Coordinates of C-alpha atoms in Angstrom, one line a residue:
M2 CA 87.2 64.9 32.4
N3 CA 87.2 66.8 29.4
Y4 CA 83.3 67.0 28.9
W5 CA 81.2 65.3 31.7
K6 CA 80.3 68.2 34.2
K7 CA 77.6 68.1 36.7
V8 CA 75.2 71.4 36.1
T9 CA 72.4 72.5 38.0
A10 CA 68.7 72.1 37.3
A11 CA 68.3 75.5 36.2
E12 CA 71.1 75.4 33.8
R13 CA 70.0 72.0 32.4
Q14 CA 66.7 73.4 31.6
L15 CA 68.4 76.5 30.0
R16 CA 70.5 74.2 27.9
I17 CA 67.6 72.3 26.5
R18 CA 65.6 75.4 25.6
K19 CA 68.4 76.9 23.8
A20 CA 69.0 73.5 21.9
L21 CA 65.1 73.5 20.9
A22 CA 65.1 77.4 20.0
E23 CA 68.0 76.4 17.6
N24 CA 66.1 73.6 15.9
V25 CA 63.0 74.1 13.4
N26 CA 59.9 75.3 15.4
F27 CA 57.0 73.4 13.6
S28 CA 54.6 75.6 15.5
K29 CA 55.9 78.7 14.1
D30 CA 58.5 78.1 11.5
A31 CA 57.6 78.0 7.6
S32 CA 58.9 74.6 7.2
L33 CA 57.2 73.1 4.0
G34 CA 59.5 70.4 3.1
Y35 CA 59.9 67.9 5.9
P36 CA 58.0 64.9 6.3
A37 CA 57.9 65.3 9.8
S38 CA 56.2 67.4 12.4
K39 CA 55.5 68.2 16.0
L40 CA 53.5 65.7 18.0
D41 CA 50.0 65.7 17.2
G42 CA 48.6 68.9 19.0
K43 CA 45.0 67.1 19.7
V44 CA 46.5 64.6 21.6
F45 CA 49.8 66.0 22.9
Y46 CA 48.7 69.5 24.1
E47 CA 51.9 71.6 23.9
E48 CA 50.9 74.7 26.0
A49 CA 50.4 72.5 29.1
P50 CA 51.8 74.5 31.6
F51 CA 53.8 71.8 33.6
L52 CA 56.1 71.5 30.4
K53 CA 57.8 75.0 30.9
D54 CA 59.6 73.2 33.8
A55 CA 60.0 69.7 31.8
A56 CA 62.7 69.8 29.3
M57 CA 62.7 66.0 28.3
L58 CA 58.7 66.6 27.8
Q59 CA 59.3 69.7 25.6
S60 CA 61.8 67.8 23.7
F61 CA 59.5 64.9 23.1
V62 CA 56.4 67.3 22.0
A63 CA 59.1 69.2 19.6
N64 CA 60.0 65.8 18.1
P65 CA 63.4 66.6 16.7
N66 CA 64.6 64.0 14.1
H67 CA 68.1 63.1 14.4
I68 CA 68.4 61.3 11.1
G69 CA 72.4 60.9 10.1
C70 CA 75.5 60.7 11.9
H71 CA 76.4 63.9 13.5
T72 CA 80.1 63.2 14.1
F73 CA 80.9 62.9 10.4
G74 CA 80.2 65.8 7.8
T75 CA 77.2 67.7 7.7
S76 CA 73.7 67.1 9.0
E77 CA 70.1 68.3 8.8
K78 CA 70.2 71.9 9.8
A79 CA 66.8 72.0 11.0
F80 CA 67.9 70.0 14.3
K81 CA 70.9 71.3 14.7
G82 CA 70.2 72.4 18.3
T83 CA 69.4 69.1 19.6
Q84 CA 72.1 67.2 17.6
E85 CA 74.7 69.2 19.2
I86 CA 73.2 68.0 22.5
E87 CA 74.0 64.3 20.8
R88 CA 77.7 65.3 20.1
E89 CA 78.0 66.2 23.8
V90 CA 76.6 63.1 24.8
L91 CA 79.0 61.1 22.5
N92 CA 81.9 63.1 23.6
I93 CA 81.4 62.1 27.4
I94 CA 81.0 58.6 26.3
A95 CA 83.8 58.2 23.8
V96 CA 86.3 60.8 25.5
D97 CA 85.7 60.7 29.0
I98 CA 84.6 57.1 29.6
F99 CA 86.1 55.1 27.0
H100 CA 89.2 57.1 26.6
I101 CA 89.2 58.0 23.0
E102 CA 91.1 61.3 21.7
P103 CA 88.6 64.0 20.8
E104 CA 87.6 64.0 17.2
K105 CA 88.9 60.5 16.5
F106 CA 85.7 58.6 16.6
D107 CA 82.0 58.7 15.0
G108 CA 78.9 57.3 16.3
Y109 CA 75.2 58.1 17.4
I110 CA 72.5 57.2 19.5
A111 CA 70.5 54.4 18.2
P112 CA 67.1 52.8 18.9
G113 CA 68.7 50.4 20.9
G114 CA 72.0 48.0 21.9
T115 CA 70.6 45.3 19.3
E116 CA 71.0 48.0 16.4
A117 CA 74.4 49.4 17.7
N118 CA 75.8 45.6 17.8
I119 CA 74.5 44.9 14.2
Q120 CA 75.9 48.4 13.1
A121 CA 79.5 47.2 14.1
L122 CA 78.9 43.8 12.2
W123 CA 77.4 46.0 9.1
I124 CA 80.5 48.1 9.1
Y125 CA 83.2 45.1 9.5
R126 CA 81.6 43.0 6.7
N127 CA 81.5 45.9 4.2
Y128 CA 85.0 46.7 5.3
F129 CA 86.3 43.2 4.6
S130 CA 84.5 43.5 1.3
N131 CA 85.5 47.1 0.1
T132 CA 89.3 46.5 1.5
F133 CA 90.1 43.1 0.7
G134 CA 87.2 42.0 -1.7
A135 CA 86.1 39.4 0.8
H136 CA 83.1 37.2 -0.1
P137 CA 80.2 37.0 2.8
S138 CA 81.3 33.0 3.1
E139 CA 85.0 34.2 3.9
I140 CA 83.7 36.2 6.8
A141 CA 82.9 35.2 10.4
I142 CA 81.7 36.3 13.6
L143 CA 83.5 35.2 16.6
A144 CA 81.8 35.5 20.0
S145 CA 81.3 33.4 23.1
E146 CA 77.8 31.1 23.6
D147 CA 77.2 34.0 26.4
T148 CA 76.9 36.6 23.9
H149 CA 73.6 38.7 23.3
Y150 CA 71.3 37.5 20.8
S151 CA 71.7 40.4 18.7
I152 CA 74.8 38.8 17.0
P153 CA 73.2 35.6 15.8
K154 CA 70.4 38.0 14.7
G155 CA 73.0 40.2 12.8
A156 CA 74.8 37.3 11.4
N157 CA 71.3 35.9 9.9
L158 CA 70.6 39.3 8.5
L159 CA 74.1 40.2 6.9
L160 CA 74.6 36.1 5.7
I161 CA 77.5 35.7 7.5
D162 CA 78.3 32.8 10.1
W163 CA 78.4 33.0 13.8
L164 CA 81.1 31.0 15.3
K165 CA 79.9 30.1 18.9
V166 CA 82.8 29.9 21.2
P167 CA 81.9 27.5 24.0
V168 CA 82.4 28.6 27.7
D169 CA 83.3 27.1 31.0
F170 CA 80.1 26.1 32.7
E171 CA 81.1 27.5 36.4
H172 CA 83.4 30.7 35.2
R173 CA 81.6 31.8 32.2
S174 CA 85.0 32.4 30.2
I175 CA 86.3 31.1 27.0
T176 CA 89.7 29.3 26.9
T177 CA 92.9 29.3 24.6
E178 CA 92.3 25.9 23.7
T179 CA 88.6 25.9 23.0
L180 CA 89.1 29.2 20.9
E181 CA 91.9 27.5 19.0
A182 CA 90.2 24.7 17.9
V183 CA 87.3 26.7 16.5
L184 CA 89.7 28.9 14.9
I185 CA 91.4 26.0 13.2
K186 CA 88.3 24.5 12.0
A187 CA 87.2 28.1 10.7
K188 CA 90.4 28.2 8.3
E189 CA 89.6 24.7 7.4
N190 CA 86.2 26.0 6.3
G191 CA 87.4 28.8 4.2
K192 CA 87.0 31.6 6.9
K193 CA 89.7 34.3 6.4
Y194 CA 88.3 37.4 8.2
F195 CA 86.7 37.7 11.6
I196 CA 84.5 40.1 13.2
V197 CA 85.3 39.6 17.1
V198 CA 82.6 40.7 19.5
A199 CA 83.8 40.7 23.2
N200 CA 81.4 40.9 26.0
M201 CA 81.8 43.7 28.7
G202 CA 78.9 42.1 30.5
T203 CA 76.9 39.5 29.2
T204 CA 72.7 39.8 29.5
M205 CA 72.7 36.3 31.8
F206 CA 75.8 36.5 33.7
G207 CA 77.3 39.8 33.6
S208 CA 80.8 38.1 32.5
V209 CA 83.3 40.1 31.0
D210 CA 85.6 38.7 28.0
D211 CA 89.3 38.8 27.7
P212 CA 89.8 40.3 24.4
D213 CA 93.5 39.4 24.2
I214 CA 92.4 35.8 24.1
Y215 CA 91.1 36.4 21.0
T216 CA 93.4 39.0 19.6
S217 CA 96.8 36.8 20.5
L218 CA 95.1 33.8 18.6
L219 CA 93.9 35.4 15.6
E220 CA 97.5 37.2 15.3
K221 CA 99.3 33.8 15.9
H222 CA 97.3 32.4 13.0
Q223 CA 98.0 35.5 10.8
L224 CA 93.9 36.3 10.3
N225 CA 92.3 39.5 9.8
Y226 CA 90.1 40.7 12.3
K227 CA 88.4 43.7 13.6
L228 CA 87.2 43.9 17.5
H229 CA 84.0 45.2 18.9
I230 CA 83.2 45.3 22.6
D231 CA 79.6 44.7 23.5
A232 CA 79.0 47.0 26.2
A233 CA 75.5 47.3 26.1
Y234 CA 75.0 46.3 29.7
G235 CA 78.3 46.9 31.5
G236 CA 79.3 50.1 29.8
F237 CA 78.0 52.0 32.4
V238 CA 79.0 49.9 35.5
Y239 CA 82.4 48.4 34.8
P240 CA 84.6 51.4 34.0
F241 CA 83.6 52.8 37.3
S242 CA 83.9 49.7 39.1
N243 CA 87.3 48.3 37.9
A244 CA 89.8 51.2 37.9
S245 CA 92.3 48.9 35.8
S246 CA 90.0 48.2 33.1
E247 CA 91.6 48.2 29.8
L248 CA 88.5 47.6 27.8
D249 CA 88.7 50.9 26.1
F250 CA 89.9 52.8 23.2
R251 CA 93.4 53.0 24.9
N252 CA 93.4 49.3 23.5
P253 CA 94.5 50.3 19.9
K254 CA 93.0 46.9 18.8
I255 CA 89.5 47.9 19.7
S256 CA 87.6 49.5 17.0
S257 CA 84.2 50.0 18.3
I258 CA 81.8 49.8 21.4
T259 CA 78.2 49.6 21.9
I260 CA 76.6 51.1 25.3
D261 CA 72.9 51.2 26.4
A262 CA 71.7 54.2 28.1
H263 CA 68.4 52.4 28.9
K264 CA 69.9 49.9 31.0
M265 CA 71.8 50.9 34.0
L266 CA 71.5 54.8 33.0
Q267 CA 67.6 54.6 33.1
A268 CA 67.2 56.3 30.0
P269 CA 63.9 56.0 28.3
Y270 CA 64.0 53.0 25.6
G271 CA 65.6 53.5 22.3
T272 CA 69.0 54.8 23.7
G273 CA 71.6 52.6 22.5
I274 CA 74.9 53.9 22.0
F275 CA 77.4 53.1 18.8
I276 CA 81.0 54.4 18.7
C277 CA 83.8 53.4 16.6
R278 CA 87.3 55.0 15.5
K279 CA 87.7 57.6 12.4
G280 CA 87.8 55.6 9.1
L281 CA 85.5 53.0 9.5
I282 CA 81.7 54.1 9.6
E283 CA 81.9 55.4 5.8
N284 CA 81.7 51.7 4.9
V285 CA 77.9 52.1 5.3
L286 CA 77.4 55.0 3.7
T287 CA 73.8 54.9 1.9
K288 CA 74.6 57.0 -1.1
E289 CA 70.9 56.7 -2.2
A290 CA 69.9 58.8 0.7
E291 CA 70.4 61.9 -1.5
Y292 CA 67.7 64.2 0.1
V293 CA 69.1 63.6 3.5
E294 CA 71.8 66.4 4.2
G295 CA 75.0 64.7 5.0
L296 CA 73.7 61.7 3.8
D297 CA 73.4 58.7 6.1
L298 CA 75.4 56.1 7.7
T299 CA 73.0 54.5 10.2
L300 CA 70.9 51.6 10.3
C301 CA 67.9 52.8 11.5
G302 CA 67.9 56.4 9.6
S303 CA 65.2 58.7 11.4
R304 CA 65.5 58.4 15.1
S305 CA 64.2 60.4 18.0
G306 CA 66.5 63.3 19.2
A307 CA 64.6 63.6 22.4
N308 CA 66.3 60.3 23.4
A309 CA 69.8 62.1 23.3
V310 CA 68.2 64.9 25.2
A311 CA 67.3 62.4 27.9
V312 CA 70.7 61.0 28.1
W313 CA 72.5 64.2 28.3
L314 CA 70.0 65.3 31.3
I315 CA 71.0 62.3 33.1
L316 CA 74.7 62.5 32.6
T317 CA 74.7 66.2 33.5
T318 CA 72.6 65.5 36.6
Y319 CA 75.1 63.2 38.3
G320 CA 78.6 64.1 36.7
A321 CA 81.4 61.8 36.8
H322 CA 81.7 61.6 40.5
G323 CA 77.8 61.3 41.2
W324 CA 77.7 58.4 39.1
F325 CA 80.8 56.6 40.4
E326 CA 79.0 56.8 44.0
K327 CA 75.7 55.5 42.4
V328 CA 77.8 52.5 40.9
C329 CA 79.8 52.1 44.2
V330 CA 76.5 51.6 46.2
L331 CA 75.2 48.7 43.7
Q332 CA 78.5 47.2 44.1
M333 CA 78.0 47.1 47.9
R334 CA 74.4 45.5 47.5
T335 CA 75.6 43.2 45.4
T336 CA 78.6 42.0 47.4
W337 CA 76.0 41.8 50.3
L338 CA 73.9 39.4 48.5
C339 CA 76.7 37.2 47.6
Q340 CA 77.9 37.2 51.3
Q341 CA 74.4 35.8 52.0
L342 CA 74.2 33.2 49.2
D343 CA 77.9 32.2 50.7
L344 CA 76.3 31.6 54.1
L345 CA 73.9 29.3 52.6
K346 CA 76.2 27.6 50.5
I347 CA 74.3 28.4 47.5
P348 CA 76.4 28.4 44.2
Y349 CA 76.4 31.3 41.9
F350 CA 78.5 33.3 39.4
R351 CA 79.3 36.7 39.8
E352 CA 81.6 39.0 37.8
P353 CA 83.7 40.7 40.4
F354 CA 83.0 44.3 39.3
M355 CA 79.5 43.9 37.9
N356 CA 76.0 44.1 39.7
I357 CA 74.6 40.7 38.1
V358 CA 74.3 37.7 40.4
T359 CA 73.5 34.3 38.5
I360 CA 72.4 31.6 40.9
R361 CA 72.0 27.7 39.8
A362 CA 68.6 27.1 39.1
S363 CA 68.5 23.9 41.2
F364 CA 68.8 25.8 44.5
I365 CA 65.8 28.1 43.6
P366 CA 62.4 26.8 44.4
E367 CA 60.1 27.7 41.5
Q368 CA 57.6 29.5 43.6
V369 CA 60.6 31.7 45.0
A370 CA 61.9 32.4 41.3
E371 CA 58.2 33.6 40.5
R372 CA 57.8 35.4 43.6
F373 CA 60.8 37.7 42.9
N374 CA 60.6 37.8 39.1
L375 CA 64.1 36.0 38.6
V376 CA 65.0 35.7 34.9
P377 CA 65.9 32.2 33.6
Q378 CA 68.5 31.4 31.3
K379 CA 65.9 29.1 29.4
H380 CA 62.3 29.3 29.6
D381 CA 61.9 25.6 29.8
T382 CA 62.7 22.7 31.8
S383 CA 66.3 22.5 30.8
N384 CA 67.0 26.2 32.8
Q385 CA 70.2 25.8 34.7
W386 CA 70.3 29.4 35.9
Y387 CA 68.6 32.3 37.6
K388 CA 69.8 35.7 37.4
I389 CA 69.4 38.8 39.9
V390 CA 70.4 42.5 38.6
V391 CA 71.0 44.8 41.3
M392 CA 69.5 47.9 39.6
D393 CA 68.8 51.0 41.5
H394 CA 65.4 49.9 42.7
V395 CA 66.9 46.7 44.2
E396 CA 67.3 47.7 47.9
I397 CA 68.7 45.6 50.6
E398 CA 65.4 45.2 52.1
H399 CA 64.3 43.5 48.7
L400 CA 67.4 41.2 48.8
S401 CA 66.8 40.4 52.4
A402 CA 63.1 39.2 51.7
F403 CA 64.8 37.1 48.8
I404 CA 67.4 35.4 51.1
T405 CA 64.7 34.7 53.8
A406 CA 62.8 33.2 51.5
L407 CA 65.5 31.0 50.2

């Protein structure tokens, strides 16, 4: 690991204090030009004694604004301390987890995975337009029917089509035959450029796509494409549970990855992470943001620097080995649940390296689903699946109570 180190509580506290000291201090500094300030002092009392031991809460009260992309060019100097914290987080994720070379990526901590996915779609739509003169009607998103709803949302916003690839009902995977049929029809309809979204852990099933199925067929048909990995859920699980995973930047065909820290990492909401290779993010440069130092290359613009601090605190509390151990425990709990379902002969889907188990709805009485807060695939009478996500708070005693109820 180049960047991911475990540090003590005292070291973490010192590091955050140093970062905040390098930011503008709205309580003391003469800062007249920023349309921002610390949190309202009448509501959020900054002299509360417990704050001195709470680095995260200190960051929220200081209210740093992380507008811009701090891996690209210059950034607002008023928040340089916590911007460096964000860069440290991105280095851990991009270099140590997803194996890109240092300094060879751009990215930022977004307000969520939905934005991070749309950021990728936006970049590639503009890339095809800027590089090949492509019209939006010639560009299509290629993703499975299990793909997160941020993809059709992005397609709607960007005025490009989403080509929904069917998946096998039992195995939740796409096949070469179905994908090729979609591609042939797309070519007939004038599609020339493709934004591929492959999943590392779909929301409902935890299923993981094989991107080679996409890329081999697109290359066979001599079609231009960019490949994005939606690892919003699986990004903090799959690389640790599957030692042979190649869903990272060692695959030269992968251009970008989305990861959410507010899922498995248990960071506060608003911590989606977007990472892409150098040479891509400038396709969404907003030149009109002339008052922003370094201009802006993000969809959201202003965002909370405190969220970057939160992710940094979690990563440095565990370290790489501590996080691996946590994932292993969740994998064991998930395997235990699957063993119990096997004994009851209840059919389910589980991606072997993920901690999501999706059970056929016909085997789950409605009162059991309600008692244990299972999430349905659809909130109507056509629902066919319920899912269980084995998060940190889901212990064997909870799973055992569920099995007993079944």
